[in-house]
Coordinates of C-alpha atoms in Angstrom, one line a residue:
Chain O
M1 CA 0.0 0.0 0.0
T2 CA 1.5 3.3 -1.1
G3 CA 0.1 6.4 0.4
S4 CA -0.9 9.4 -1.6
E5 CA 1.4 12.2 -2.8
G6 CA 2.2 15.3 -0.9
A7 CA 4.7 18.1 -0.5
A8 CA 7.5 18.1 2.1
W9 CA 7.8 20.8 4.7
V10 CA 11.4 20.6 6.0
F11 CA 12.5 21.6 9.5
G12 CA 15.8 21.3 11.4
D13 CA 16.9 19.5 14.5
N14 CA 15.3 19.7 18.0
I15 CA 11.8 21.0 16.9
D16 CA 10.3 21.2 20.4
T17 CA 6.8 20.9 21.6
D18 CA 6.7 24.7 22.5
Q19 CA 7.2 25.4 18.8
L20 CA 4.6 22.8 17.8
A21 CA 2.0 23.8 20.4
P22 CA 2.9 27.2 22.0
G23 CA 1.9 27.4 25.6
G24 CA -0.2 30.5 25.1
T25 CA -2.6 28.4 22.9
L26 CA -3.1 25.5 25.2
K27 CA -6.0 26.9 27.1
G28 CA -8.0 27.0 23.9
G29 CA -9.1 24.5 21.3
V30 CA -7.2 22.7 18.6
E31 CA -8.1 25.3 15.9
E32 CA -6.3 28.1 17.7
G33 CA -3.3 25.9 18.5
A34 CA -3.0 24.6 15.0
S35 CA -3.0 28.1 13.5
Q36 CA 0.1 28.9 15.6
C37 CA 1.9 25.5 15.0
L38 CA 5.6 26.1 14.2
R39 CA 5.1 29.8 13.7
A40 CA 8.4 30.5 15.4
V41 CA 10.4 28.5 12.8
N42 CA 8.2 29.0 9.7
P43 CA 5.4 31.5 9.9
D44 CA 3.9 30.3 6.6
F45 CA 3.5 26.7 7.6
A46 CA 0.2 26.6 9.4
G47 CA -1.5 28.8 6.7
Q48 CA -0.1 27.1 3.7
V49 CA 0.3 23.4 4.5
R50 CA -2.2 21.3 2.5
K51 CA -4.0 18.1 3.4
G52 CA -1.7 15.2 2.6
D53 CA 1.6 17.1 3.0
F54 CA 4.5 15.7 4.9
V55 CA 6.5 17.2 7.8
V56 CA 10.2 16.3 7.6
G57 CA 12.2 17.0 10.8
G58 CA 15.8 16.6 12.0
R59 CA 16.9 14.8 15.2
N60 CA 14.7 14.8 18.3
F61 CA 11.5 16.0 16.5
G62 CA 8.9 16.8 19.1
I63 CA 11.2 16.8 22.1
G64 CA 10.0 18.4 25.3
S65 CA 6.5 18.4 26.9
S66 CA 4.0 15.6 27.0
R67 CA 1.3 18.0 25.5
E68 CA -0.3 15.9 22.8
Q69 CA -1.6 19.1 21.2
A70 CA 1.8 19.1 19.4
A71 CA 0.8 16.0 17.4
Q72 CA -2.9 16.9 17.3
A73 CA -2.1 20.3 15.6
L74 CA -0.3 18.5 12.8
C75 CA -3.2 16.1 12.4
H76 CA -5.6 19.0 12.4
L77 CA -3.7 20.6 9.6
G78 CA -3.9 17.4 7.5
V79 CA -0.3 16.3 7.7
A80 CA -0.1 12.8 6.3
A81 CA 3.1 11.7 8.1
V82 CA 6.1 13.1 10.1
I83 CA 9.4 11.8 8.9
A84 CA 12.6 12.3 11.0
P85 CA 15.8 10.5 12.0
S86 CA 14.6 10.5 15.7
F87 CA 11.7 11.6 17.7
G88 CA 11.0 12.8 21.2
G89 CA 9.7 9.6 22.9
I90 CA 6.4 11.1 24.1
F91 CA 5.7 12.9 20.9
Y92 CA 6.2 9.6 19.0
R93 CA 3.6 7.9 21.1
N94 CA 1.2 10.9 20.9
A95 CA 1.5 11.0 17.1
L96 CA 0.5 7.4 16.7
N97 CA -2.2 7.7 19.2
F98 CA -3.8 10.4 17.0
G99 CA -3.4 8.2 13.9
L100 CA -0.5 10.4 12.6
L101 CA 2.1 8.2 11.0
A102 CA 5.6 8.9 12.5
L103 CA 8.4 7.3 10.6
V104 CA 12.0 7.0 11.9
C105 CA 14.1 7.6 8.8
A106 CA 17.9 7.9 8.9
E107 CA 17.9 9.5 5.4
A108 CA 15.3 12.2 6.2
G109 CA 18.1 14.8 5.7
K110 CA 18.1 14.1 1.9
I111 CA 14.6 15.6 1.6
S112 CA 14.3 19.2 0.5
Q113 CA 11.5 21.7 1.0
G114 CA 8.7 21.1 -1.5
D115 CA 9.9 17.6 -2.7
R116 CA 6.9 15.4 -3.6
L117 CA 6.7 12.4 -1.3
T118 CA 4.7 9.3 -0.7
A119 CA 5.0 7.0 2.4
D120 CA 3.9 3.4 2.9
P121 CA 2.9 2.9 6.5
E122 CA 3.3 -0.9 6.2
T123 CA 6.8 -1.2 4.8
G124 CA 7.9 2.2 6.1
E125 CA 9.1 3.1 2.6
V126 CA 9.3 6.8 1.7
R127 CA 9.5 7.7 -2.0
N128 CA 10.9 11.0 -3.1
L129 CA 9.2 11.5 -6.5
S130 CA 11.1 14.8 -7.1
R131 CA 14.5 13.1 -6.8
G132 CA 13.7 9.6 -7.8
E133 CA 14.9 8.3 -4.5
V134 CA 13.6 5.7 -2.0
Y135 CA 14.3 5.8 1.7
D136 CA 13.9 3.0 4.1
C137 CA 12.3 3.8 7.5
E138 CA 12.1 1.6 10.5
P139 CA 8.9 -0.4 10.1
L140 CA 6.2 0.1 12.8
P141 CA 5.7 -2.8 15.1
A142 CA 2.5 -4.6 14.3
H143 CA 0.5 -3.3 17.3
L144 CA 1.4 0.3 16.5
L145 CA 0.5 -0.1 12.9
E146 CA -2.9 -1.4 14.0
I147 CA -3.4 1.7 16.1
V148 CA -2.4 4.0 13.3
S149 CA -4.6 2.1 10.8
A150 CA -7.6 2.4 13.1
G151 CA -7.1 6.1 13.0
G152 CA -5.6 6.4 16.5
L153 CA -5.8 4.9 20.0
V154 CA -9.4 6.0 20.7
P155 CA -11.0 4.4 17.6
Y156 CA -8.7 1.4 18.2
L157 CA -10.0 1.0 21.8
E158 CA -13.5 1.7 20.7
R159 CA -13.3 -1.3 18.4
K160 CA -11.5 -3.4 21.0
L161 CA -13.9 -2.7 23.9
R162 CA -17.0 -3.3 21.8
Chain G
M1 CA 23.6 -12.1 31.8
G2 CA 22.1 -9.9 34.5
L3 CA 19.5 -7.2 34.3
T4 CA 19.7 -3.5 34.7
L5 CA 17.4 -1.7 37.2
A6 CA 15.2 -0.6 34.3
E7 CA 14.9 -4.1 33.0
K8 CA 14.0 -5.5 36.4
L9 CA 11.3 -2.9 36.9
I10 CA 9.8 -3.4 33.5
A11 CA 10.0 -7.2 33.8
R12 CA 8.1 -7.1 37.1
A13 CA 5.3 -4.9 35.5
A14 CA 5.2 -7.2 32.5
G15 CA 4.9 -10.3 34.7
R16 CA 8.0 -11.7 33.2
D17 CA 11.3 -13.0 34.6
E18 CA 13.3 -10.8 32.3
V19 CA 13.0 -8.4 29.4
R20 CA 15.7 -7.3 26.9
P21 CA 16.2 -4.0 25.1
G22 CA 14.3 -3.6 21.9
E23 CA 11.4 -5.8 22.7
T24 CA 7.9 -4.3 23.1
V25 CA 6.0 -5.4 26.2
T26 CA 2.6 -4.9 27.7
V27 CA 2.8 -3.8 31.3
R28 CA 0.4 -3.4 34.2
V29 CA 0.4 0.2 35.6
D30 CA 0.6 0.5 39.4
L31 CA -0.1 4.2 39.5
A32 CA -1.3 6.9 37.0
M33 CA -0.6 10.6 37.8
M34 CA -2.1 13.5 35.9
H35 CA -2.5 17.2 36.2
D36 CA -5.1 19.8 35.3
S37 CA -3.6 20.6 31.9
S38 CA -3.2 17.1 30.5
G39 CA -5.8 15.4 32.7
P40 CA -9.6 15.5 33.1
R41 CA -10.3 18.3 30.5
R42 CA -8.7 16.1 27.8
I43 CA -9.3 12.5 29.0
A44 CA -13.0 12.9 30.2
P45 CA -14.3 13.3 26.6
I46 CA -12.3 10.2 25.6
L47 CA -13.7 8.1 28.5
E48 CA -17.2 9.3 27.6
R49 CA -16.7 8.3 23.9
L50 CA -15.5 4.9 25.0
G51 CA -18.3 4.6 27.5
A52 CA -15.7 3.4 30.0
K53 CA -14.9 4.0 33.7
V54 CA -11.5 4.4 35.3
W55 CA -10.0 1.0 36.0
D56 CA -9.1 1.8 39.6
P57 CA -9.7 5.2 41.3
E58 CA -7.2 4.3 44.1
R59 CA -4.4 4.1 41.6
I60 CA -4.9 7.6 40.3
V61 CA -3.3 10.7 41.6
L62 CA -4.6 14.0 40.3
V63 CA -2.9 17.3 40.8
S64 CA -4.0 20.8 39.8
D65 CA -0.7 22.7 39.3
H66 CA -0.5 24.1 35.8
W67 CA -3.3 26.7 35.6
V68 CA -3.2 27.7 39.3
P69 CA -4.5 30.0 40.5
A70 CA -7.0 30.8 37.8
V71 CA -6.3 34.1 36.1
D72 CA -9.2 34.2 33.6
A73 CA -12.4 32.4 32.8
Q74 CA -10.7 29.8 30.7
S75 CA -8.2 28.7 33.3
A76 CA -10.9 28.8 36.0
E77 CA -13.0 26.4 33.8
I78 CA -10.0 24.0 33.4
L79 CA -9.7 23.9 37.2
A80 CA -13.5 23.5 37.7
I81 CA -13.5 20.5 35.3
T82 CA -10.7 19.0 37.2
R83 CA -12.4 19.3 40.5
R84 CA -15.7 18.0 39.2
W85 CA -14.0 15.0 37.5
A86 CA -12.2 14.1 40.7
R87 CA -15.5 14.1 42.6
E88 CA -17.4 12.1 40.0
N89 CA -14.7 9.5 39.8
N90 CA -14.0 9.2 43.5
I91 CA -10.4 10.2 43.2
E92 CA -9.3 10.5 46.8
A93 CA -5.7 11.5 46.0
F94 CA -6.7 14.8 44.5
Y95 CA -4.3 17.7 45.3
D96 CA -5.8 21.1 44.4
M97 CA -3.3 24.0 44.3
V98 CA -1.0 22.6 46.9
G99 CA 2.0 21.9 44.8
I100 CA 3.6 20.6 41.6
C101 CA 2.6 17.0 40.7
H102 CA 6.2 15.6 40.6
V103 CA 6.8 16.9 44.1
V104 CA 3.4 16.3 45.6
L105 CA 3.3 12.7 44.4
P106 CA 6.2 11.5 46.6
Q107 CA 5.4 13.9 49.4
G108 CA 1.9 12.4 49.6
G109 CA 3.5 9.0 50.1
H110 CA 2.3 7.6 46.7
L111 CA 5.6 6.2 45.4
R112 CA 7.3 3.0 46.4
P113 CA 10.5 1.4 45.0
G114 CA 9.6 -1.2 42.4
M115 CA 6.5 0.5 41.1
F116 CA 5.6 1.0 37.5
A117 CA 3.9 4.4 37.0
V118 CA 3.0 6.8 34.2
G119 CA 2.4 10.5 34.5
G120 CA 0.7 12.9 32.2
D121 CA 3.7 15.2 32.1
S122 CA 7.2 14.8 30.5
H123 CA 9.0 15.4 33.8
S124 CA 7.4 12.3 35.2
T125 CA 10.9 10.8 35.0
T126 CA 11.2 12.4 38.5
G127 CA 9.6 9.3 40.0
G128 CA 12.8 7.4 39.0
A129 CA 14.6 9.0 41.9
F130 CA 12.6 6.6 44.2
G131 CA 13.4 3.5 42.2
C132 CA 10.1 3.6 40.4
Y133 CA 9.9 3.1 36.6
M134 CA 8.0 6.3 35.7
F135 CA 7.7 8.1 32.4
G136 CA 5.5 10.8 30.8
V137 CA 2.7 10.1 28.4
G138 CA 0.2 12.3 26.5
S139 CA -3.5 12.5 27.4
T140 CA -4.8 9.9 24.9
D141 CA -2.2 7.5 26.1
M142 CA -3.3 8.2 29.7
A143 CA -6.9 7.6 28.7
G144 CA -5.9 4.2 27.5
V145 CA -4.2 3.5 30.8
L146 CA -7.2 4.7 32.8
V147 CA -9.5 2.4 30.8
T148 CA -7.4 -0.8 30.7
G149 CA -4.9 -0.4 33.6
E150 CA -2.2 -1.3 31.0
T151 CA 0.2 0.3 28.6
W152 CA 2.9 -0.7 26.2
L153 CA 6.6 0.0 26.2
K154 CA 9.6 -0.7 24.0
V155 CA 12.3 -1.8 26.5
P156 CA 15.0 0.8 26.4
E157 CA 18.8 0.3 26.5
S158 CA 20.3 1.4 29.8
I159 CA 23.0 4.0 30.1
A160 CA 24.9 4.5 33.4
L161 CA 25.8 8.0 34.4
D162 CA 28.4 7.4 37.1
W163 CA 29.4 10.3 39.4
S164 CA 32.2 9.9 41.9
G165 CA 33.9 12.5 44.2
K166 CA 32.3 15.4 46.1
L167 CA 30.6 18.5 44.7
Q168 CA 32.2 21.8 45.5
R169 CA 30.3 24.3 47.7
G170 CA 27.8 26.2 45.4
V171 CA 27.5 23.3 43.0
C172 CA 24.4 21.0 43.0
A173 CA 22.3 18.4 41.1
K174 CA 21.1 21.1 38.7
D175 CA 24.7 21.7 37.6
I176 CA 25.1 18.0 37.0
N177 CA 21.9 18.0 34.8
L178 CA 23.1 21.0 32.7
A179 CA 26.6 19.5 32.3
L180 CA 25.0 16.3 31.2
C181 CA 22.8 18.1 28.6
A182 CA 26.0 19.8 27.2
H183 CA 27.9 16.5 27.3
L184 CA 25.3 14.2 25.8
G185 CA 23.3 16.8 23.8
L186 CA 19.6 17.6 24.0
G187 CA 17.9 14.3 23.6
G188 CA 21.4 12.7 23.6
A189 CA 20.2 9.7 25.6
E190 CA 18.1 8.7 22.6
Y191 CA 15.3 6.9 24.5
A192 CA 17.6 5.0 26.8
A193 CA 16.8 4.6 30.5
V194 CA 19.6 6.6 32.3
E195 CA 20.7 5.3 35.7
F196 CA 22.5 7.7 38.0
T197 CA 25.2 5.7 39.8
G198 CA 28.3 6.2 41.8
S199 CA 29.5 7.3 45.3
L200 CA 28.2 10.9 44.8
I201 CA 24.6 9.8 44.1
A202 CA 24.6 7.7 47.2
E203 CA 25.4 10.8 49.3
L204 CA 22.7 13.0 47.8
G205 CA 19.4 13.7 49.6
M206 CA 16.1 12.8 47.9
E207 CA 15.4 16.3 46.6
E208 CA 18.7 16.5 44.8
R209 CA 18.1 13.0 43.4
M210 CA 14.6 14.2 42.2
T211 CA 16.3 17.0 40.4
L212 CA 18.6 14.6 38.6
S213 CA 15.8 12.3 37.5
N214 CA 13.6 15.2 36.6
M215 CA 15.9 16.5 33.9
A216 CA 16.4 13.0 32.4
A217 CA 13.6 14.4 30.2
E218 CA 15.9 16.9 28.6
L219 CA 18.4 14.1 27.9
G220 CA 15.7 12.4 25.9
A221 CA 15.8 9.5 28.3
Q222 CA 12.8 7.2 28.7
A223 CA 13.4 7.1 32.4
G224 CA 15.9 8.6 34.9
L225 CA 16.5 6.0 37.6
I226 CA 18.3 5.8 40.9
A227 CA 18.6 2.6 42.8
P228 CA 16.7 3.0 46.1
D229 CA 18.6 2.8 49.4
E230 CA 18.2 3.8 53.1
T231 CA 17.9 7.5 52.1
T232 CA 14.9 6.6 49.9
T233 CA 13.3 4.4 52.5
E234 CA 13.7 6.9 55.3
W235 CA 12.3 9.7 53.2
L236 CA 9.3 7.8 52.1
E237 CA 8.5 6.6 55.7
A238 CA 8.7 10.2 56.8
A239 CA 6.3 11.1 54.0
G240 CA 3.8 8.6 55.5
G241 CA 4.1 6.1 52.6
N242 CA 4.9 2.5 52.6
P243 CA 8.5 2.3 51.3
G244 CA 8.3 -1.5 50.6
E245 CA 11.7 -3.1 49.9
A246 CA 14.6 -1.3 48.4
A247 CA 17.0 -4.2 48.2
P248 CA 15.7 -6.0 45.1
W249 CA 15.8 -2.9 43.0
R250 CA 19.3 -2.5 41.8
S251 CA 21.2 -3.5 38.7
D252 CA 22.9 -6.8 38.7
K253 CA 26.7 -6.7 38.7
D254 CA 26.8 -8.3 35.2
A255 CA 24.0 -6.2 33.8
E256 CA 24.6 -4.8 30.4
Y257 CA 24.6 -1.0 29.8
S258 CA 24.8 0.3 26.2
A259 CA 27.2 3.0 27.6
T260 CA 28.8 4.0 30.9
H261 CA 29.9 7.6 31.3
E262 CA 32.1 8.5 34.3
F263 CA 32.4 11.9 35.8
D264 CA 34.3 13.5 38.6
A265 CA 32.0 15.7 40.7
G266 CA 34.9 17.6 42.2
S267 CA 35.9 19.3 39.0
L268 CA 32.3 20.3 38.1
E269 CA 31.8 24.1 38.1
P270 CA 28.5 26.0 38.5
Q271 CA 26.8 25.8 35.1
V272 CA 24.6 28.2 33.1
A273 CA 22.7 27.2 29.9
A274 CA 22.3 30.0 27.3
P275 CA 19.1 30.4 25.3
H276 CA 17.4 28.4 23.8
S277 CA 18.5 25.0 24.8
P278 CA 19.6 23.3 28.1
A279 CA 22.4 21.8 26.0
N280 CA 24.0 25.3 25.7
A281 CA 25.4 24.8 29.2
A282 CA 28.9 26.0 30.1
P283 CA 30.6 27.1 33.3
A284 CA 28.8 30.2 34.8
S285 CA 32.0 32.2 34.5
S286 CA 31.7 32.1 30.7
Y287 CA 28.4 34.1 30.8
K288 CA 29.6 36.5 33.5
G289 CA 28.2 40.0 33.1
V290 CA 25.1 39.1 31.1
A291 CA 22.5 41.6 32.5
I292 CA 19.2 40.1 33.6
D293 CA 15.8 41.6 34.1
Q294 CA 14.3 38.7 36.1
A295 CA 15.5 35.9 38.3
Y296 CA 13.1 33.0 38.7
I297 CA 13.2 30.3 41.3
G298 CA 10.4 27.8 40.5
A299 CA 9.2 24.5 39.2
C300 CA 9.6 20.9 40.1
T301 CA 13.2 21.2 38.9
G302 CA 14.2 24.2 41.0
A303 CA 11.9 25.2 43.9
K304 CA 11.8 22.3 46.4
L305 CA 12.9 22.9 50.0
A306 CA 16.5 22.1 49.2
D307 CA 16.4 24.6 46.3
L308 CA 15.0 27.3 48.5
H309 CA 17.8 26.6 51.0
M310 CA 20.4 27.1 48.3
A311 CA 18.9 30.4 47.2
A312 CA 18.8 31.6 50.8
Q313 CA 22.4 30.8 51.4
V314 CA 23.3 33.4 48.7
L315 CA 20.5 35.9 49.5
D316 CA 21.0 36.0 53.3
G317 CA 21.9 39.5 54.3
R318 CA 22.0 40.7 50.7
Q319 CA 19.6 42.7 48.5
V320 CA 18.2 42.0 45.0
A321 CA 19.9 44.5 42.6
R322 CA 18.0 47.6 41.6
G323 CA 16.4 47.1 38.2
T324 CA 16.2 43.3 38.7
R325 CA 13.3 41.3 40.1
L326 CA 13.5 38.0 41.9
L327 CA 10.3 35.8 41.8
V328 CA 10.0 32.7 43.9
A329 CA 7.3 30.1 43.3
P330 CA 7.7 27.2 45.8
A331 CA 7.2 23.7 44.5
S332 CA 4.7 22.7 47.2
R333 CA 2.8 23.9 50.2
R334 CA 4.8 21.5 52.4
D335 CA 8.1 23.0 51.1
M336 CA 6.8 26.5 51.7
M337 CA 5.7 25.8 55.2
Q338 CA 9.0 24.2 56.1
A339 CA 10.8 27.1 54.6
D340 CA 8.7 29.4 56.7
T341 CA 9.4 27.4 59.9
D342 CA 13.2 27.2 59.4
G343 CA 13.6 30.9 58.5
T344 CA 14.3 30.4 54.8
L345 CA 11.3 32.5 53.6
A346 CA 12.4 35.4 55.8
K347 CA 15.8 35.4 54.2
L348 CA 14.3 35.3 50.7
M349 CA 11.8 38.0 51.3
G350 CA 14.3 40.0 53.3
A351 CA 16.5 40.1 50.2
G352 CA 13.5 41.4 48.2
A353 CA 12.2 38.2 46.7
I354 CA 8.6 38.4 45.5
M355 CA 6.7 35.3 46.6
M356 CA 4.5 33.8 43.9
P357 CA 1.7 31.2 44.1
I358 CA 2.7 27.5 44.6
G359 CA 2.6 25.7 41.3
C360 CA 4.2 25.4 37.9
G361 CA 4.0 29.2 37.4
A362 CA 6.0 30.8 34.7
C363 CA 8.1 27.7 33.8
A364 CA 5.9 26.8 30.8
G365 CA 4.5 30.3 30.4
F366 CA 1.1 29.4 32.0
G367 CA 1.3 31.2 35.4
G368 CA 2.4 34.5 36.7
G369 CA 5.9 35.9 36.0
V370 CA 6.1 35.6 32.2
L371 CA 8.6 37.8 30.2
A372 CA 8.1 40.7 27.8
E373 CA 9.8 41.0 24.4
D374 CA 13.6 41.1 24.7
E375 CA 13.6 40.5 28.4
V376 CA 16.4 38.3 29.9
C377 CA 15.7 35.9 32.7
I378 CA 17.8 33.4 34.7
S379 CA 15.8 30.5 35.9
S380 CA 16.1 27.4 38.1
T381 CA 13.5 25.6 35.8
S382 CA 14.4 22.9 33.3
R383 CA 13.7 24.2 29.8
N384 CA 14.6 27.4 28.0
F385 CA 13.0 26.8 24.6
Q386 CA 12.3 29.9 22.6
G387 CA 9.1 31.6 23.7
R388 CA 8.3 29.1 26.4
M389 CA 8.4 31.6 29.3
G390 CA 6.7 34.5 27.5
A391 CA 7.4 36.6 24.5
Q392 CA 9.2 35.1 21.5
S393 CA 12.2 37.3 21.7
S394 CA 12.7 36.8 25.5
K395 CA 15.8 34.9 26.6
V396 CA 16.1 32.4 29.4
Y397 CA 19.3 31.2 30.9
L398 CA 19.0 28.1 33.0
A399 CA 21.0 27.6 36.2
S400 CA 21.0 26.3 39.8
P401 CA 19.1 28.1 42.6
Y402 CA 22.5 29.3 43.8
A403 CA 23.3 30.9 40.5
V404 CA 19.9 32.4 40.0
A405 CA 20.1 34.0 43.5
A406 CA 23.6 35.2 42.7
A407 CA 22.4 36.8 39.5
A408 CA 19.5 38.4 41.3
V409 CA 21.9 40.1 43.7
A410 CA 24.4 41.2 41.1
G411 CA 21.9 42.1 38.4
E412 CA 24.0 40.0 36.0
I413 CA 25.2 36.4 35.7
R414 CA 28.0 35.5 38.1
D415 CA 29.6 32.4 39.4
P416 CA 27.6 31.8 42.6
R417 CA 30.8 30.7 44.5
E418 CA 31.7 34.5 44.7
F419 CA 28.7 34.8 47.1
L420 CA 29.3 31.8 49.3
A421 CA 31.7 31.7 52.3
K422 CA 34.5 29.2 51.9
G423 CA 33.8 26.2 54.0

């Protein structure tokens, strides 16, 4: 299964949860938070990212707080997957719990802003259509793939508890 | 081959004789801790959607510390939801505005060596100081725990951070944390469970150990563990808890660590981390003369009783510099009351410190004491990410309570040893 095509939004190392979900927005709802997502590093991102686009990060993407609004904001903006060489441990869980595919990809640094990508959640294969390259990511363990495929932990539990 | 402390704790919770790094296991959760920001306001709608009740109200500890005291209708509503949920779900261990979750949890006697616990906050690694396996999770993850009493975990590698020797006067656990952030890099532990070992750690009191485990989060560690000993047991007994047994919870002699880093405490200088990363730490002397607008002593990392004592040692008989403000937000009511009884508060206030409400305060920019554009702050908190404590252009330097107090008195960053009598 190959996912659909989208553009890459590329960020550097150590994108933290205060950048993804600024503290000042946490009292409010997800719309407000998402509109401010990553404004400190790319003020155009929240307004211009399109459904199905990809966020490509450097090391420690999502490091910091346990606030899951960091992952929820990306979901709300329609991001198809986050691809990075390493993730903050809590962000990684939060992303999958929201049904947001998070792929550990050692070669994420080869992706440039605007490259057209596809990602296969089952094999973990990322295709860079703009460069004709294929990157291997660490495949998700089966139970996490199940959670992502269900659309997140809540729909997964909904099914399981029924 | 033996097991590390982390592996023993996880194996126990997984109902297994042993676990090995890399495997994913399902574990029973002994205790779930959450606060007003990550807790009821986010998990209640999920439980409702699932039509599920909490698995065991006696295993839940709820703490209102982030949005306290309410400053507007929105924060008041968050706190009201938290109180209502505690009542409706019979949560007896509900701490409302009496301290920060990571400090209140052990002070309330809720932790015991050998436990497996999760917390709805990234600094939940603090529980590791008591020989508990404890880590932070998001609200949806927490909702899963509350419904099933279980969670999953990829067993981490273990890294030993071994400290020998004695700390110089004016140097403390916070300096160790900052030095480690600079040495390993932000997130440098890469999901490993770090274990603080060595002769220095054995001599540290519980609050200093808590500070070490707390900032395992900044190292990107899955947990920040310290093997429990008599110090742990006595502290937990005094807190009114049941300390259980400390002896089983230590790494085997032939346990396998993915790395062991050895440090000499005696050569460690007071540290300061420049904006906007804890990994920008260097000896305080290298930032000497940086003018500051605000000095902040607060948070689970830096406003426990031991932290207030450190600040008071520097501030006793001195005055906060003109043009500089010193804000102090104690970590818990118990810490504040003890600081009152032993004369510490009088020393702080006598020097001109402004006492702030107990709670997380300005650390994450939620409470009082946030910064204006371009303002410079030195803080005993754990994170100085851009914009976290207020305006985007504000700058936060991280340091120990000694160094924060020294900067408050000087109006600029200084090596705190200049303000401490030789002894």
